Amino acid sequence: MRNRMCGPWWENRLNDAGFRLTNPRELVMSILRNTDKHLSAEDVYVKALAVNPSIGLTTVYRSLDLFTQIGVVQRFDFGDGKARYELNRNPLSKGHHHHLVCMRCKSIIDYNDFMQEEVELMKKTEKALSKKHHFKIMHHTIHFYGLCNECQHAEQKMIDY
Amino acid sequence: MRNRMCGPWWENRLNDAGFRLTNPRELVMSILRNTDKHLSAEDVYVKALAVNPSIGLTTVYRSLDLFTQIGVVQRFDFGDGKARYELNRNPLSKGHHHHLVCMRCKSIIDYNDFMQEEVELMKKTEKALSKKHHFKIMHHTIHFYGLCNECQHAEQKMIDY
DNA sequence: TTGATAATGAAAATCATTTTCAATATAATA
DNA sequence: TATTATATTGAAAATGATTTTCATTATCAA
């Protein structure tokens, strides 16, 4: 009995795509819903274990991949060797943000200042690029790479001998 | 005898940072200079072997890392499990571009249409973010993720059964 | 030329992610 | 509700990119 339209939107999305709603998947989703951090698969796994000690790391990976496939979750690579996952929030919504990535300590700062203008431009660019390159755009990332406050000073010391 | 200011700019950058100019490093750099592709470490290694059959993959990794550290090269993660490297070109210069990444076949399209406006905004945003978050921004990435022309059709078939 | 030390290459080690496969859970149907 | 087909799971093994180790070699300033 598909498409009963009773659960949260992502459950319907799962159903519509022909996937089953399972405990591990609910658990993974609840973890993502209750954080504002950029969790790695391992991070999610550790949190999941606290609730369901029999869950497997493999299942966490598979759930995150699945959610990414159906567009419920967005996967990020910040360059520290492991993927990060975030609930996919609507651009222009409160939760949407972009990232500042410290190249030295790998810390990540979210920002959503100046987003109005940025998002406007992105929408415009998306439209034009879609048409020109026949590319169906699902989402975008904007990352600024550099040095955070602390690392600028640490770096300074290094360069100064 | 440092800072002789005779070689290309990146050689001086190496010197200034206290690193040596070596054959493997020159080779890696020449490979990056002579491509417009997004090469992985392995890709660079294979090309390097053709010139210097005794070069090691490890050295290629180390060279790419080093160049990335000193800002000569930019490292990208498109989400296919291996890092890609590109010569770091000046925004607003001819070579600067952003990326469309196909989530299905992992192909990458470079674009530099509509860049003027985009880069203007990025500069403005960079300035504001630097001030507000005390973050020293070195470079940025803009990736649009979606489906390329071919994969839209392939995907379509899949969904349509 | 030489001496200090930075860089190299081969092999081994790491570590995130994927695959395999037998066991289990799910949802539609009888 | 019981049945059945099949999607999902978890453990262990496999994979594959990147890093580390360490003995050897190359570079640069004196």
Coordinates of C-alpha atoms (C1' of nucleotides) in Angstrom, one line a residue:
Chain A
M1 CA 0.0 0.0 0.0
R2 CA 2.2 2.8 -1.3
N3 CA 1.9 6.5 -1.0
R4 CA -0.2 6.6 2.1
M5 CA 1.2 10.2 2.7
C6 CA 1.2 9.8 6.5
G7 CA 4.8 10.0 7.6
P8 CA 7.4 12.7 7.1
W9 CA 8.3 13.7 3.6
W10 CA 11.4 11.7 3.4
E11 CA 9.5 8.5 4.2
N12 CA 7.2 9.2 1.3
R13 CA 10.2 9.8 -0.9
L14 CA 11.6 6.4 0.1
N15 CA 8.3 4.7 -0.7
D16 CA 7.9 6.5 -4.0
A17 CA 11.4 5.4 -5.0
G18 CA 10.5 1.8 -4.1
F19 CA 12.5 1.4 -0.9
R20 CA 11.4 0.1 2.4
L21 CA 11.1 2.0 5.7
T22 CA 13.3 0.2 8.2
N23 CA 14.5 0.8 11.8
P24 CA 18.1 1.4 10.8
R25 CA 17.0 4.0 8.2
E26 CA 14.7 5.8 10.7
L27 CA 17.5 5.9 13.2
V28 CA 20.1 7.3 10.7
M29 CA 17.6 9.9 9.6
S30 CA 16.7 10.9 13.2
I31 CA 20.4 11.4 13.9
L32 CA 20.8 13.7 11.0
R33 CA 17.7 15.6 11.9
N34 CA 19.0 16.2 15.4
T35 CA 22.3 17.7 14.7
D36 CA 23.7 20.8 13.0
K37 CA 27.2 19.3 12.6
H38 CA 28.7 17.7 9.6
L39 CA 28.8 14.1 10.5
S40 CA 30.9 11.4 8.9
A41 CA 29.5 7.9 8.4
E42 CA 31.6 6.9 11.5
D43 CA 30.1 9.8 13.5
V44 CA 26.6 8.7 12.6
Y45 CA 27.5 5.1 13.4
V46 CA 28.7 5.9 16.9
K47 CA 25.6 7.9 17.7
A48 CA 23.4 5.1 16.2
L49 CA 25.1 2.5 18.4
A50 CA 23.9 4.3 21.5
V51 CA 20.3 3.6 20.4
N52 CA 20.6 0.4 18.6
P53 CA 23.8 -1.6 19.6
S54 CA 23.3 -4.1 16.9
I55 CA 23.4 -1.7 14.0
G56 CA 26.2 -2.2 11.5
L57 CA 28.6 0.4 10.1
T58 CA 27.8 -1.0 6.6
T59 CA 24.1 -0.3 7.1
V60 CA 24.9 3.3 8.1
Y61 CA 27.0 3.7 4.9
R62 CA 24.2 2.2 2.8
S63 CA 21.5 4.3 4.4
L64 CA 23.5 7.5 3.9
D65 CA 24.1 6.6 0.3
L66 CA 20.5 5.8 -0.3
F67 CA 19.4 9.1 1.2
T68 CA 21.9 10.9 -0.9
Q69 CA 20.6 9.1 -4.0
I70 CA 17.0 10.2 -3.4
G71 CA 18.0 13.7 -2.6
V72 CA 17.1 13.8 1.1
V73 CA 20.7 14.1 2.2
Q74 CA 23.6 16.0 0.8
R75 CA 27.1 14.6 0.8
F76 CA 30.1 16.8 1.2
D77 CA 33.8 16.3 0.7
F78 CA 35.8 18.8 2.5
G79 CA 39.1 17.2 1.7
D80 CA 39.9 15.5 5.0
G81 CA 39.5 12.0 3.5
K82 CA 36.1 11.2 4.7
A83 CA 32.6 12.2 3.4
R84 CA 30.3 14.3 5.5
Y85 CA 26.5 14.2 5.4
E86 CA 23.9 16.8 6.0
L87 CA 20.1 16.9 5.8
N88 CA 19.4 18.6 2.5
R89 CA 17.7 21.9 3.4
N90 CA 15.9 24.1 1.0
P91 CA 17.9 27.0 -0.3
L92 CA 16.5 30.3 1.1
S93 CA 15.2 28.3 4.1
K94 CA 16.6 29.1 7.5
G95 CA 18.9 26.0 7.6
H96 CA 20.6 26.5 4.3
H97 CA 24.2 27.5 4.5
H98 CA 27.6 27.5 2.8
H99 CA 31.0 26.6 4.2
L100 CA 34.3 28.0 5.2
V101 CA 36.9 25.2 5.4
C102 CA 40.2 25.6 7.2
M103 CA 42.9 24.0 5.1
R104 CA 45.1 23.5 8.1
C105 CA 43.0 22.1 11.0
K106 CA 40.1 21.0 8.8
S107 CA 37.5 22.8 10.9
I108 CA 34.4 23.9 9.2
I109 CA 32.4 27.1 9.7
D110 CA 28.9 27.4 8.4
Y111 CA 27.7 30.7 7.2
N112 CA 24.4 32.0 6.0
D113 CA 25.2 35.7 5.9
F114 CA 24.9 37.4 2.5
M115 CA 23.0 34.4 1.3
Q116 CA 20.1 36.2 -0.3
E117 CA 22.2 37.7 -3.1
E118 CA 24.3 34.6 -3.4
V119 CA 21.3 32.3 -3.8
E120 CA 19.6 34.6 -6.3
L121 CA 22.7 34.5 -8.4
M122 CA 23.0 30.7 -8.1
K123 CA 19.4 30.3 -9.2
K124 CA 20.0 32.4 -12.2
T125 CA 23.3 30.6 -13.1
E126 CA 21.7 27.3 -12.6
K127 CA 19.0 28.1 -15.0
A128 CA 21.4 29.3 -17.7
L129 CA 23.8 26.4 -17.2
S130 CA 21.0 23.8 -17.3
K131 CA 19.9 25.2 -20.7
K132 CA 23.3 25.6 -22.2
H133 CA 24.9 22.3 -21.1
H134 CA 21.7 20.2 -20.9
F135 CA 22.6 19.5 -17.4
K136 CA 19.9 18.8 -14.8
I137 CA 21.1 20.5 -11.6
M138 CA 20.1 19.0 -8.3
H139 CA 22.1 21.1 -5.8
H140 CA 25.3 23.0 -5.5
T141 CA 28.1 23.6 -3.0
I142 CA 30.1 26.7 -2.3
H143 CA 33.2 26.3 -0.3
F144 CA 35.7 28.9 0.7
Y145 CA 39.1 27.4 1.6
G146 CA 41.6 29.2 3.8
L147 CA 42.9 29.6 7.3
C148 CA 40.7 30.0 10.4
N149 CA 41.6 32.5 13.0
E150 CA 43.8 30.2 15.2
C151 CA 45.6 28.6 12.2
Q152 CA 46.5 32.0 10.8
H153 CA 48.6 32.6 13.9
A154 CA 50.0 29.1 14.0
E155 CA 50.9 29.4 10.3
Q156 CA 52.5 32.7 11.0
K157 CA 54.8 31.2 13.6
M158 CA 55.9 28.5 11.2
I159 CA 56.7 31.0 8.4
D160 CA 58.6 33.3 10.8
Y161 CA 60.8 30.5 12.0
Chain B
M1 CA 71.2 31.6 -3.2
R2 CA 67.5 32.1 -2.7
N3 CA 65.2 34.4 -4.6
R4 CA 67.1 34.6 -7.7
M5 CA 63.8 35.4 -9.5
C6 CA 64.8 33.6 -12.7
G7 CA 62.5 30.7 -13.0
P8 CA 58.7 30.6 -13.3
W9 CA 56.7 32.0 -10.4
W10 CA 56.0 28.7 -8.8
E11 CA 59.7 27.9 -8.5
N12 CA 60.2 31.1 -6.6
R13 CA 57.2 30.2 -4.5
L14 CA 59.0 26.9 -3.7
N15 CA 62.2 28.6 -2.8
D16 CA 60.5 31.3 -0.7
A17 CA 58.8 28.6 1.3
G18 CA 62.1 26.8 1.8
F19 CA 61.6 23.8 -0.5
R20 CA 64.0 22.5 -3.1
L21 CA 63.5 22.5 -6.8
T22 CA 63.8 18.9 -8.0
N23 CA 63.3 16.9 -11.2
P24 CA 60.2 15.1 -10.0
R25 CA 58.6 18.4 -8.9
E26 CA 59.4 20.0 -12.2
L27 CA 57.9 17.0 -14.0
V28 CA 54.7 17.0 -12.0
M29 CA 54.3 20.7 -12.6
S30 CA 54.9 20.4 -16.3
I31 CA 52.2 17.8 -16.5
L32 CA 49.7 20.0 -14.7
R33 CA 50.7 22.9 -17.0
N34 CA 50.0 20.9 -20.1
T35 CA 46.5 19.7 -19.5
D36 CA 43.1 21.1 -19.1
K37 CA 41.8 17.9 -17.4
H38 CA 41.2 17.2 -13.8
L39 CA 43.9 14.7 -13.1
S40 CA 44.1 12.4 -10.2
A41 CA 47.4 11.5 -8.5
E42 CA 47.4 8.2 -10.4
D43 CA 46.7 10.1 -13.7
V44 CA 49.7 12.3 -13.1
Y45 CA 51.8 9.3 -12.1
V46 CA 51.1 7.5 -15.4
K47 CA 51.9 10.6 -17.4
A48 CA 55.1 11.1 -15.4
L49 CA 56.2 7.5 -15.9
A50 CA 56.4 8.2 -19.7
V51 CA 59.0 10.8 -19.1
N52 CA 60.8 9.5 -16.0
P53 CA 60.2 5.7 -15.6
S54 CA 61.8 5.7 -12.1
I55 CA 59.5 8.2 -10.5
G56 CA 57.5 6.9 -7.6
L57 CA 53.7 7.3 -7.0
T58 CA 54.6 8.4 -3.5
T59 CA 56.6 11.3 -4.8
V60 CA 53.8 12.3 -7.1
Y61 CA 51.5 12.4 -4.1
R62 CA 54.0 14.4 -2.1
S63 CA 54.6 16.9 -4.9
L64 CA 50.9 17.5 -5.4
D65 CA 50.4 18.0 -1.7
L66 CA 53.2 20.4 -1.5
F67 CA 52.0 22.4 -4.4
T68 CA 48.6 22.5 -2.8
Q69 CA 50.1 23.7 0.4
I70 CA 51.9 26.6 -1.2
G71 CA 48.9 27.6 -3.2
V72 CA 50.2 26.8 -6.6
V73 CA 47.8 23.9 -7.2
Q74 CA 44.2 23.5 -6.2
R75 CA 42.9 20.2 -5.0
F76 CA 39.3 19.1 -5.7
D77 CA 37.1 16.4 -4.3
F78 CA 34.2 15.6 -6.7
G79 CA 33.0 12.7 -4.7
D80 CA 34.3 9.8 -6.7
G81 CA 36.8 8.7 -4.1
K82 CA 39.9 10.2 -5.5
A83 CA 41.3 13.7 -5.3
R84 CA 41.8 15.8 -8.4
Y85 CA 44.4 18.5 -9.0
E86 CA 44.4 21.6 -11.1
L87 CA 46.9 24.4 -11.6
N88 CA 45.5 27.3 -9.5
R89 CA 44.5 29.9 -12.0
N90 CA 43.7 33.5 -11.1
P91 CA 39.9 34.2 -10.8
L92 CA 38.9 36.6 -13.6
S93 CA 41.7 35.1 -15.7
K94 CA 40.9 33.1 -18.8
G95 CA 41.6 29.7 -17.3
H96 CA 39.4 30.1 -14.2
H97 CA 36.3 28.0 -14.2
H98 CA 33.7 26.3 -12.1
H99 CA 32.3 22.8 -12.3
L100 CA 29.3 20.8 -13.2
V101 CA 29.6 17.3 -11.7
C102 CA 27.4 14.4 -12.9
M103 CA 26.3 12.5 -9.9
R104 CA 25.8 9.3 -11.9
C105 CA 28.7 8.9 -14.3
K106 CA 31.0 11.3 -12.4
S107 CA 31.9 13.2 -15.5
I108 CA 32.9 16.8 -15.0
I109 CA 32.0 19.8 -17.2
D110 CA 34.0 23.0 -16.8
Y111 CA 32.2 26.2 -17.4
N112 CA 33.2 29.8 -17.4
D113 CA 30.1 31.4 -18.7
F114 CA 28.4 33.9 -16.5
M115 CA 31.6 34.1 -14.5
Q116 CA 31.9 37.9 -14.4
E117 CA 29.0 38.4 -12.1
E118 CA 29.7 35.3 -10.1
V119 CA 33.3 36.3 -9.4
E120 CA 32.2 39.8 -8.5
L121 CA 29.9 38.4 -5.9
M122 CA 32.4 35.9 -4.6
K123 CA 35.0 38.7 -4.1
K124 CA 32.4 40.7 -2.2
T125 CA 31.4 37.7 -0.1
E126 CA 35.0 36.8 0.5
K127 CA 35.7 40.2 1.8
A128 CA 32.7 40.3 4.2
L129 CA 33.3 36.7 5.4
S130 CA 37.0 37.3 6.0
K131 CA 36.2 40.2 8.2
K132 CA 33.3 38.7 10.1
H133 CA 34.8 35.2 10.7
H134 CA 38.5 36.3 10.9
F135 CA 39.0 33.8 8.2
K136 CA 41.8 34.2 5.6
I137 CA 40.3 33.0 2.3
M138 CA 42.7 31.5 -0.2
H139 CA 40.4 30.2 -2.8
H140 CA 36.9 28.9 -3.4
T141 CA 35.0 26.2 -5.2
I142 CA 31.6 26.2 -6.8
H143 CA 30.2 22.9 -7.8
F144 CA 26.8 22.2 -9.3
Y145 CA 25.8 18.6 -8.9
G146 CA 23.2 16.9 -11.1
L147 CA 22.8 14.7 -14.1
C148 CA 24.5 15.2 -17.4
N149 CA 22.6 14.9 -20.7
E150 CA 23.2 11.2 -21.2
C151 CA 22.6 10.2 -17.6
Q152 CA 19.3 12.0 -17.5
H153 CA 18.1 9.7 -20.2
A154 CA 19.6 6.6 -18.6
E155 CA 18.1 7.6 -15.3
Q156 CA 14.8 8.1 -17.0
K157 CA 14.8 4.6 -18.3
M158 CA 15.5 3.3 -14.8
I159 CA 12.7 5.2 -13.2
D160 CA 10.2 4.3 -16.0
Y161 CA 10.9 0.5 -15.5
Chain C
dT1 C1' 84.0 19.6 -3.0
dT2 C1' 81.7 18.8 1.0
dG3 C1' 78.6 18.3 4.7
dA4 C1' 73.9 19.0 6.4
dT5 C1' 69.6 17.9 5.3
dA6 C1' 65.7 17.7 2.2
dA7 C1' 63.7 14.6 -1.1
dT8 C1' 63.0 10.2 -3.2
dG9 C1' 61.3 5.4 -4.0
dA10 C1' 59.8 0.8 -2.6
dA11 C1' 57.3 -1.6 0.5
dA12 C1' 54.3 -1.8 4.2
dA13 C1' 50.7 0.3 6.8
dT14 C1' 46.3 2.9 7.2
dC15 C1' 41.9 3.9 6.8
dA16 C1' 37.5 5.0 4.6
dT17 C1' 34.4 2.7 1.8
dT18 C1' 32.5 -1.4 -0.8
dT19 C1' 31.5 -6.1 -1.7
dT20 C1' 30.1 -10.7 -0.5
dC21 C1' 27.0 -13.7 1.4
dA22 C1' 24.1 -16.1 4.6
dA23 C1' 20.5 -14.7 7.8
dT24 C1' 16.5 -11.6 8.7
dA25 C1' 12.8 -8.4 8.2
dT26 C1' 9.4 -6.2 5.2
dA27 C1' 5.2 -5.7 2.7
dA28 C1' 2.0 -7.4 -0.7
dT29 C1' -0.8 -11.3 -1.6
dA30 C1' -3.4 -15.4 -0.7
Chain D
dT1 C1' -3.3 -14.3 9.5
dA2 C1' 0.0 -17.2 7.0
dT3 C1' 2.8 -17.2 2.9
dT4 C1' 6.0 -15.8 -0.3
dA5 C1' 9.1 -13.1 -2.8
dT6 C1' 12.5 -10.0 -2.2
dA7 C1' 14.7 -6.0 0.0
dT8 C1' 17.6 -5.2 3.8
dT9 C1' 20.8 -6.3 7.3
dG10 C1' 25.4 -7.3 9.7
dA11 C1' 29.9 -9.5 9.9
dA12 C1' 33.9 -10.3 7.7
dA13 C1' 36.7 -9.9 3.9
dA14 C1' 38.2 -7.2 0.0
dT15 C1' 39.3 -2.9 -2.2
dG16 C1' 41.6 1.1 -3.3
dA17 C1' 43.4 5.7 -2.4
dT18 C1' 46.6 7.8 0.4
dT19 C1' 50.3 7.9 4.1
dT20 C1' 54.1 6.3 6.7
dT21 C1' 58.6 4.2 7.2
dC22 C1' 63.2 3.9 6.3
dA23 C1' 67.3 3.3 3.9
dT24 C1' 69.3 5.7 -0.2
dT25 C1' 70.1 9.7 -3.1
dA26 C1' 70.0 14.4 -4.6
dT27 C1' 70.2 19.3 -3.6
dC28 C1' 72.1 23.6 -2.0
dA29 C1' 74.9 26.8 0.7
dA30 C1' 79.4 27.3 2.3

